[in-house]
Coordinates of C-alpha atoms in Angstrom, one line a residue:
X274 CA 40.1 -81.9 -42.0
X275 CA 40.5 -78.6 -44.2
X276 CA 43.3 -80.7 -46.4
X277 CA 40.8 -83.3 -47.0
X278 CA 37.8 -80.9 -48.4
X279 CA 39.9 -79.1 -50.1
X280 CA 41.9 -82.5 -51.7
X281 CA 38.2 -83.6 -52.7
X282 CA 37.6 -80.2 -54.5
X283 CA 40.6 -80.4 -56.5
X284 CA 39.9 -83.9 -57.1
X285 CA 36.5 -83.3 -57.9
X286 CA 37.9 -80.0 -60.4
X287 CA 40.1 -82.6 -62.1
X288 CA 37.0 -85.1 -62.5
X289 CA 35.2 -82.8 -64.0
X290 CA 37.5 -81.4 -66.2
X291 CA 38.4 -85.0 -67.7
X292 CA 34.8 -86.1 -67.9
X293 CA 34.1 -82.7 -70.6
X294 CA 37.4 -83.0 -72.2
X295 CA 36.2 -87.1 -72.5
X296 CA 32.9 -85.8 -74.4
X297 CA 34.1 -83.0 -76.2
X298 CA 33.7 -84.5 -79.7
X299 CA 31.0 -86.2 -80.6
X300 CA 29.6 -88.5 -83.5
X301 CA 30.6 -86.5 -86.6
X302 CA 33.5 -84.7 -84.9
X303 CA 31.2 -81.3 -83.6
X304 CA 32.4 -80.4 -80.3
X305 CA 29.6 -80.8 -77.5
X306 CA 26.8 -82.1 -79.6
X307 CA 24.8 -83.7 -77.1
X308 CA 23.9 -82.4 -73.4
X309 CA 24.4 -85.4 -71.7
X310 CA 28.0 -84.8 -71.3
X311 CA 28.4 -84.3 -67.6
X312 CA 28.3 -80.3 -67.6
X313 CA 30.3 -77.8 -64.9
X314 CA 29.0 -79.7 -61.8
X315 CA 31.7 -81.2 -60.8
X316 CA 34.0 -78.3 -61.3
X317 CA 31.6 -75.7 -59.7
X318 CA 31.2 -78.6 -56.7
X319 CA 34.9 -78.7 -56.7
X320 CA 35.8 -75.0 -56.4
X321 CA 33.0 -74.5 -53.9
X322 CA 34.6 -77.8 -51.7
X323 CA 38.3 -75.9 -52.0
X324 CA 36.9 -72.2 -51.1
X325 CA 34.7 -74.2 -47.8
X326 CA 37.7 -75.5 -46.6
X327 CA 40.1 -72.0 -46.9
X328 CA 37.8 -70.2 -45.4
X329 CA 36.9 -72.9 -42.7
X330 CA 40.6 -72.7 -42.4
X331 CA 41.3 -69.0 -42.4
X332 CA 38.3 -68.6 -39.4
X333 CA 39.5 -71.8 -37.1
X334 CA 40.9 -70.6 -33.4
X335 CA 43.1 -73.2 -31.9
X336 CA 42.0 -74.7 -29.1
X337 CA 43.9 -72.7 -25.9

């Protein structure tokens, strides 16, 4: 369970990155020049999904 969240946050990292590195030029070459680009979300949703699932991990007690 902790490998999956934390395989969706790297995926979601890597989404993210690709969708602003997709957009980073725009119509006459100007980096970023519109808003509608897709923005951090992705990667902030990403890192938050990886650090969830290590410290869901790091707190887990096995079952006795």
């Amino acid at each position: 369970m902790f490998v999956l969240l934390a395989v969706l946050g790297a995926v979601g990292v890597v989404f993210g990155v690709l969708n602003i590195v997709g957009h980073a030029t725009g119509p006459n070459g100007v980096p970023f020049s519109f808003e509608n680009y897709g923005g951090p979300g992705p990667i902030i949703a990403g890192l938050l999904l990886v650090a969830v699932s290590l410290y869901l991990r790091s707190v887990w007690r096995e079952r006795d």
